[in-house]
mmCIF file of C-alpha atoms in Angstrom:
data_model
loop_
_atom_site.group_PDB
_atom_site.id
_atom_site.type_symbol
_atom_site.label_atom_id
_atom_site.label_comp_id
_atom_site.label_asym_id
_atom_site.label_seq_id
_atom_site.Cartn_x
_atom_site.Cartn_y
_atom_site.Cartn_z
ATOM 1 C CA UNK A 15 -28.942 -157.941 124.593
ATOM 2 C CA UNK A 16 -26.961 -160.566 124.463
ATOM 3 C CA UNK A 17 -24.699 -161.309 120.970
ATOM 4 C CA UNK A 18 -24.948 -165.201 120.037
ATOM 5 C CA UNK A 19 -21.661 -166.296 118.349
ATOM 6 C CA UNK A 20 -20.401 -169.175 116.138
ATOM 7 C CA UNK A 21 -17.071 -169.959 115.650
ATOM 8 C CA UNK A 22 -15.826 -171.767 113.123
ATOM 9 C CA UNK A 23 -12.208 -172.799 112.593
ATOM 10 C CA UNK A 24 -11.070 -176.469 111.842
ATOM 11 C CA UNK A 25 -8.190 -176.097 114.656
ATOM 12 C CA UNK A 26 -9.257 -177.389 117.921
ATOM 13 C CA UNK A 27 -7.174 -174.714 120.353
ATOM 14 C CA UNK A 28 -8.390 -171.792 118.714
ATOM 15 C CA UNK A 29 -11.579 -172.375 118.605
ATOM 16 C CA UNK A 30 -11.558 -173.207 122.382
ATOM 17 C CA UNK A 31 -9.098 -170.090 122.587
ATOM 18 C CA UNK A 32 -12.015 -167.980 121.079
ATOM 19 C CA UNK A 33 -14.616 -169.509 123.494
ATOM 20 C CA UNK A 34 -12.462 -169.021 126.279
ATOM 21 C CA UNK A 35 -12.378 -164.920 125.569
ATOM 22 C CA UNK A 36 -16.036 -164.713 124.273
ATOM 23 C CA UNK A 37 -17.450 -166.531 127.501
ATOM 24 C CA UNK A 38 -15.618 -164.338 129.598
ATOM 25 C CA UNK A 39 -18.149 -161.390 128.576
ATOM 26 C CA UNK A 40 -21.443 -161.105 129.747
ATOM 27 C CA UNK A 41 -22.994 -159.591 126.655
ATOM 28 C CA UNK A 42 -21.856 -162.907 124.340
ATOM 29 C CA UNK A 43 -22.410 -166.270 124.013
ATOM 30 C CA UNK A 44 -20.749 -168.811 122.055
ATOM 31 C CA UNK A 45 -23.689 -171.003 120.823
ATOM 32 C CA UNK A 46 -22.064 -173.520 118.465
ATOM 33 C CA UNK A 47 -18.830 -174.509 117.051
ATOM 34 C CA UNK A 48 -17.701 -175.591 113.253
ATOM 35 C CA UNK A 49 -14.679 -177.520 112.171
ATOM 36 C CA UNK A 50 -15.111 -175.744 108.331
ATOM 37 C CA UNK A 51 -17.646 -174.365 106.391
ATOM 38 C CA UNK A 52 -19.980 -177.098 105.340
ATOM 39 C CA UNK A 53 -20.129 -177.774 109.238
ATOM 40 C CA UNK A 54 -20.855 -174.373 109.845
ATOM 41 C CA UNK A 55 -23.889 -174.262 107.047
ATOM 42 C CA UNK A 56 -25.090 -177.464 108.543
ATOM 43 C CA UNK A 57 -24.805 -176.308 112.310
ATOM 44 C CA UNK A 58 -26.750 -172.910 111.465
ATOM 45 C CA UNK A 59 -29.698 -174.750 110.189
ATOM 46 C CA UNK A 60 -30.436 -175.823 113.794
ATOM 47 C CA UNK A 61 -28.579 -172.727 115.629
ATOM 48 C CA UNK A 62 -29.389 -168.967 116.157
ATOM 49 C CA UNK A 63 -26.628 -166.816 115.478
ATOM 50 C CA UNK A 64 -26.062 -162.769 115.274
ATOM 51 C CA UNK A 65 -22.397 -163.679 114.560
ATOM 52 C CA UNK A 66 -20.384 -166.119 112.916
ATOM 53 C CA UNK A 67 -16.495 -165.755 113.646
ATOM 54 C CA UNK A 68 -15.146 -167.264 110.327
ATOM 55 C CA UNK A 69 -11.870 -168.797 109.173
ATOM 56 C CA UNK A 70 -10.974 -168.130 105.719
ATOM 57 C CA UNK A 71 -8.739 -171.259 104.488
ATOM 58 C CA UNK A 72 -10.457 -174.922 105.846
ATOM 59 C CA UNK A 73 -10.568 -178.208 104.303
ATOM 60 C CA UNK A 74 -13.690 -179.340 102.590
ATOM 61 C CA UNK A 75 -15.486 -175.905 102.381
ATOM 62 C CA UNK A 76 -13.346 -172.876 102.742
ATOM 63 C CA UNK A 77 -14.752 -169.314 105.079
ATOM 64 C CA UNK A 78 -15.317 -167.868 101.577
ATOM 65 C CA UNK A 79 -17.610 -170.117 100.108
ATOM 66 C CA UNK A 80 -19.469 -170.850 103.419
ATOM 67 C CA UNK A 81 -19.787 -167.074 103.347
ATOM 68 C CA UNK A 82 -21.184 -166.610 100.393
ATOM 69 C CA UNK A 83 -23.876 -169.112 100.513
ATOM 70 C CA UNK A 84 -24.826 -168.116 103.970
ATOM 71 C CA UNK A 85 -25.046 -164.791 102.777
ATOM 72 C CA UNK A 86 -26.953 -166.118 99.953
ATOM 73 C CA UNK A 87 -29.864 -167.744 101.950
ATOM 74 C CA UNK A 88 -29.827 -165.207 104.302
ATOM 75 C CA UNK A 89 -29.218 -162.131 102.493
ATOM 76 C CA UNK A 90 -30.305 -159.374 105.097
ATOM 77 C CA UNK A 91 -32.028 -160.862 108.504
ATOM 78 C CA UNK A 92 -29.300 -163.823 108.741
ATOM 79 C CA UNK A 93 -25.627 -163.633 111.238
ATOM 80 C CA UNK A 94 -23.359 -161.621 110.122
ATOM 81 C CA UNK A 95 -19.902 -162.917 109.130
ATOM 82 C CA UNK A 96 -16.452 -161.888 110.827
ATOM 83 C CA UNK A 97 -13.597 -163.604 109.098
ATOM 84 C CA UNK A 98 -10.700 -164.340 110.634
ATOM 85 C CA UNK A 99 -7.260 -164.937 108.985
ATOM 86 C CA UNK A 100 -3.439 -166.056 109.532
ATOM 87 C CA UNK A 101 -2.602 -164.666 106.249
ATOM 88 C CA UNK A 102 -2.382 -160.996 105.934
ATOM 89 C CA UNK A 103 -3.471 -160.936 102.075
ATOM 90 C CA UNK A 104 -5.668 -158.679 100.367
ATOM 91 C CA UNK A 105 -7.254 -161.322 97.977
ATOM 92 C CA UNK A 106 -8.522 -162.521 101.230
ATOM 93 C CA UNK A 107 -9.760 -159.849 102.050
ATOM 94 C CA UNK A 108 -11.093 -158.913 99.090
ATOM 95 C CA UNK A 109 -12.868 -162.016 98.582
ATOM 96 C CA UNK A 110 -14.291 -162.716 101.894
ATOM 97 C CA UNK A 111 -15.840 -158.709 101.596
ATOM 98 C CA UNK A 112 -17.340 -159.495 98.110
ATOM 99 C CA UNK A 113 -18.820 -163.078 99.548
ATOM 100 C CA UNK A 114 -21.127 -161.242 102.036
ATOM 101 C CA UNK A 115 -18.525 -160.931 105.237
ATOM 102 C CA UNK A 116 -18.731 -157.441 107.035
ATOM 103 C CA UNK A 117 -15.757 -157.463 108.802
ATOM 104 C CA UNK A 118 -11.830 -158.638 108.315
ATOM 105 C CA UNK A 119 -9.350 -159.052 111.183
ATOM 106 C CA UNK A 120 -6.196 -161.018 111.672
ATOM 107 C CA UNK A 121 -6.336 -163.902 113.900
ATOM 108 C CA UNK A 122 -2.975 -162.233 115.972
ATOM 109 C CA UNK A 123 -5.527 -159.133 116.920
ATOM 110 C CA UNK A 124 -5.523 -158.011 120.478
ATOM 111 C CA UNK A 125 -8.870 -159.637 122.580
ATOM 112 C CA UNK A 126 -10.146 -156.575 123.138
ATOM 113 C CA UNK A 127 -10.521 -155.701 119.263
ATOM 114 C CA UNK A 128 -11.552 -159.188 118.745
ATOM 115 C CA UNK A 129 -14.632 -158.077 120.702
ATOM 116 C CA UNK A 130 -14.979 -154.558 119.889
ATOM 117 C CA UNK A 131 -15.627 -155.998 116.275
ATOM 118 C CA UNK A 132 -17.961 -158.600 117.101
ATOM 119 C CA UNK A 133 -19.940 -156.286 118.981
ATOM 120 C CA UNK A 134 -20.018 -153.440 115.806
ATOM 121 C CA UNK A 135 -20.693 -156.445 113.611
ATOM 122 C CA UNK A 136 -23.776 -157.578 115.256
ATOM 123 C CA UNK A 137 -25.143 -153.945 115.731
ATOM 124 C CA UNK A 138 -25.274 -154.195 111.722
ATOM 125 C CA UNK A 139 -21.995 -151.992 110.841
ATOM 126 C CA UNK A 140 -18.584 -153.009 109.367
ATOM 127 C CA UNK A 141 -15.231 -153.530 110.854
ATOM 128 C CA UNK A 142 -13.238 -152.810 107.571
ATOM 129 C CA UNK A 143 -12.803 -148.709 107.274
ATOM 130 C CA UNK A 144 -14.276 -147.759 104.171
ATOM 131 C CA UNK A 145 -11.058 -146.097 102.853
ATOM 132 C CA UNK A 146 -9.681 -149.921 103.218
ATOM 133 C CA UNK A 147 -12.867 -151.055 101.267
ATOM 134 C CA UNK A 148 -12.076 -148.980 98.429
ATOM 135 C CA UNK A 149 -8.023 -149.795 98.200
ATOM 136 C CA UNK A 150 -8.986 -153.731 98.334
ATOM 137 C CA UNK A 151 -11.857 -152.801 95.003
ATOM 138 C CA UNK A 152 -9.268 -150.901 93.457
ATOM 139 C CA UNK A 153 -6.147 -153.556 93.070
ATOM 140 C CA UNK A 154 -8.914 -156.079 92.731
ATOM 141 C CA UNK A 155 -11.321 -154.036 89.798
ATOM 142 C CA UNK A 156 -10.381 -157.322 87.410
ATOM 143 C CA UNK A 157 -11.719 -159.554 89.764
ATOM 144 C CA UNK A 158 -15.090 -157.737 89.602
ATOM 145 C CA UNK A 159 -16.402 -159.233 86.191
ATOM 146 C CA UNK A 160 -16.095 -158.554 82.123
ATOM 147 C CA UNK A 161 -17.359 -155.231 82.929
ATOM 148 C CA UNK A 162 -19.459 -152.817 84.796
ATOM 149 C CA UNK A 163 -23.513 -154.246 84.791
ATOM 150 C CA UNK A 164 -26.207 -151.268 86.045
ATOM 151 C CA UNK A 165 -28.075 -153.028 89.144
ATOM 152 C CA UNK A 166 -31.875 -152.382 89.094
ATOM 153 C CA UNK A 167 -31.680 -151.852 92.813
ATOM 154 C CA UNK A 168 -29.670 -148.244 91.760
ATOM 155 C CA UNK A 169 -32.709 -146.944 90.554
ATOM 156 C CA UNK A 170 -34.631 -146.740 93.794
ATOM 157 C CA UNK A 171 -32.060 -144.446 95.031
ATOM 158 C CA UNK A 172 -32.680 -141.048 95.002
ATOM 159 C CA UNK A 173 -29.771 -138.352 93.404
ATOM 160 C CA UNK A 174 -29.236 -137.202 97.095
ATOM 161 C CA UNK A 175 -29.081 -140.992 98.098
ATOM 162 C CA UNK A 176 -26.625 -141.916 95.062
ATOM 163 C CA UNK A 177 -24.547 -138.574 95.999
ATOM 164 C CA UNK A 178 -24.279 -140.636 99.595
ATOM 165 C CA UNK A 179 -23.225 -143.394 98.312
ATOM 166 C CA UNK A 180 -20.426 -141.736 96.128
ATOM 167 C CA UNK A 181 -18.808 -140.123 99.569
ATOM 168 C CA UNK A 182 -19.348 -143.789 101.071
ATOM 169 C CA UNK A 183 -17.601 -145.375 98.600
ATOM 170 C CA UNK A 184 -14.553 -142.779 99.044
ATOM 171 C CA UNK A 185 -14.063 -143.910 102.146
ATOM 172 C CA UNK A 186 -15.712 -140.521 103.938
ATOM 173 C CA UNK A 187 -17.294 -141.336 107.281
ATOM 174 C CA UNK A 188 -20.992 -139.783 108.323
ATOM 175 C CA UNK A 189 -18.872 -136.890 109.879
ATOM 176 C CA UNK A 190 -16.782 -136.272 106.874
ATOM 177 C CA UNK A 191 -19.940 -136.681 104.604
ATOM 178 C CA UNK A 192 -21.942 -134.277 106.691
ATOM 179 C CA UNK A 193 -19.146 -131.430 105.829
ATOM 180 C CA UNK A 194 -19.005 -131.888 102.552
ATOM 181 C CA UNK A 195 -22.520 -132.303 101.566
ATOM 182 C CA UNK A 196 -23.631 -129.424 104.418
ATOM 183 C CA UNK A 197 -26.282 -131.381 106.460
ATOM 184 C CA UNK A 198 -26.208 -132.766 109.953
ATOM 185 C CA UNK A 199 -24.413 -135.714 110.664
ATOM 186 C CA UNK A 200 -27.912 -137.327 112.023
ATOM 187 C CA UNK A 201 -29.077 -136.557 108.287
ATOM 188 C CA UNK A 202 -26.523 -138.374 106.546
ATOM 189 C CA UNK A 203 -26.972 -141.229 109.050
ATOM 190 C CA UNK A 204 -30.066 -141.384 108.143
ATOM 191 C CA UNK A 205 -29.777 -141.292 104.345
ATOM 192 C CA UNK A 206 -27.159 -144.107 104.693
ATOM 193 C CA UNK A 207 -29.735 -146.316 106.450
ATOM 194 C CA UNK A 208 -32.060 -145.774 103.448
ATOM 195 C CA UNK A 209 -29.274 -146.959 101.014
ATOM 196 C CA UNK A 210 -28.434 -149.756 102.871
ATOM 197 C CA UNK A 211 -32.950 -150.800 102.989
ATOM 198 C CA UNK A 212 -33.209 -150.013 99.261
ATOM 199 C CA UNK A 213 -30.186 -151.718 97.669
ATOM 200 C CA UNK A 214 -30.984 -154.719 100.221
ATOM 201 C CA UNK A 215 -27.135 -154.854 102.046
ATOM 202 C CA UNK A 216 -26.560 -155.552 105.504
ATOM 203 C CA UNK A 217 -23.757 -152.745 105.538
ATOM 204 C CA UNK A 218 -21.619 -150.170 104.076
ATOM 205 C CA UNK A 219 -19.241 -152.291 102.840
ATOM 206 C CA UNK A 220 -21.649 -154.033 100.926
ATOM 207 C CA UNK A 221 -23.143 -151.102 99.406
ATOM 208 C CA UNK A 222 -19.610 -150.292 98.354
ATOM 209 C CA UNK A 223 -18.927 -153.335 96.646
ATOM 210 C CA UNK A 224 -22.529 -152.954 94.671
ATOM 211 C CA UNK A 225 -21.440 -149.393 94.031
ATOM 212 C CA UNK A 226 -18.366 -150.912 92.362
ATOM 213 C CA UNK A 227 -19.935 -153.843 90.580
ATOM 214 C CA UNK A 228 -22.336 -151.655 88.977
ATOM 215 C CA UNK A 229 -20.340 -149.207 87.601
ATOM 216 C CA UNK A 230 -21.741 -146.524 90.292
ATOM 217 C CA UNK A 231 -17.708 -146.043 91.161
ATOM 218 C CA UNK A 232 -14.761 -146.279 88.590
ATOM 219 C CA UNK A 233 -12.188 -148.149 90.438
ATOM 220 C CA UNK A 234 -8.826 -145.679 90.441
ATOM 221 C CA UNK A 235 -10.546 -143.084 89.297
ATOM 222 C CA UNK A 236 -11.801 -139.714 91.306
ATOM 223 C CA UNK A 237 -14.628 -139.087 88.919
ATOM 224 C CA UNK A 238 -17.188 -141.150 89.524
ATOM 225 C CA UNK A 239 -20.452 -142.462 87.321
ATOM 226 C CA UNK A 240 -23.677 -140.718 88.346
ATOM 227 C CA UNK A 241 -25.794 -141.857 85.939
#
């Protein structure tokens, strides 16, 4: 199958830098390019994308904000994001995550990652490792609102599911998870697939940052809410 691709960066080389390396694979395709992120919102209306490579800082409409309303309108059958980033700052990071993005990369990342993480981005996982999810939440807990509000979504989860989604939000991989809860790794695959349907995220990141939001997870703290 072949991965469609925006890009979206105001600066002219980089974008056809970008193309350059994506056309050279036969399973992508660059099918549109954005100078920021109103451009990109507009261009998507009459595009089909699986991924949108994303600058974070742009005149008139920033990757964040584009982001976030894409995500907004398209909340779980839309492109998934990939933002890309000069500046090596976690606020970036953390703000691009909570927008809707599911991945994070510098823009001085070897090709070959470049296109390992488009490819796991389309295939519906994350390029940020969870344990880097949860360090971002952490320094950034006063960014998350006044204080913790219990999402209804929560509810639908089962305690098995929510016990999941504790170990996900620690930054344990399926592996890891599998050990410590004392299933097969297919098992808590599966499980995590269910979170992801009934909280209505495209990935684990975004169950993590849910977790967080809702007071699910404490944000420095090992014991976490399970009720």
């Amino acid at each position: 199958m072949t991965v469609r691709v925006v890009i979206v960066d105001d600066q002219a080389l980089v974008r056809a830098g970008f193309r350059m390396v994506l056309d050279s694979q036969p399973d992508l395709e660059v099918v549109g390019e954005a100078i920021d992120g109103a451009d990109a919102l507009r261009l998507l209306t009459r595009v089909e994308a699986d991924v949108v490579v994303m600058d974070v800082r742009m005149p008139t409409m920033d990757g964040v904000e584009a982001t976030r309303r894409l995500c907004a309108d398209q909340p779980s059958d839309g492109p998934r994001v990939l933002v890309l980033t000069t500046f090596d700052t976690e606020a970036d990071a953390f703000a691009a995550l909570r927008a809707g993005a599911s991945g994070f990369l510098l823009k001085n990342v070897p090709p070959e990652e470049l296109l390992a993480a488009i490819r796991v981005v389309a295939q519906g996982d994350s390029v940020v490792a969870p344990s880097i999810t949860r360090r971002l939440l952490d320094r950034f807990a006063e960014q998350l609102g006044t204080g913790p509000t219990e999402d209804p979504r929560l509810t639908r989860l089962t305690e098995r599911e929510r016990e999941i989604l504790l170990l996900v939000a620690q930054g344990l991989a399926n592996a890891e998870i599998a050990g410590r809860v004392h299933v097969a790794e297919a098992t808590v695959k599966t499980h995590v697939g269910r979170i992801l349907a009934k909280l209505e995220v495209r990935d684990r990141v975004q169950a993590v940052v849910l977790a967080y939001e809702s007071g699910l997870v404490t944000p420095g703290a090992e014991n976490r809410r399970t009720t």
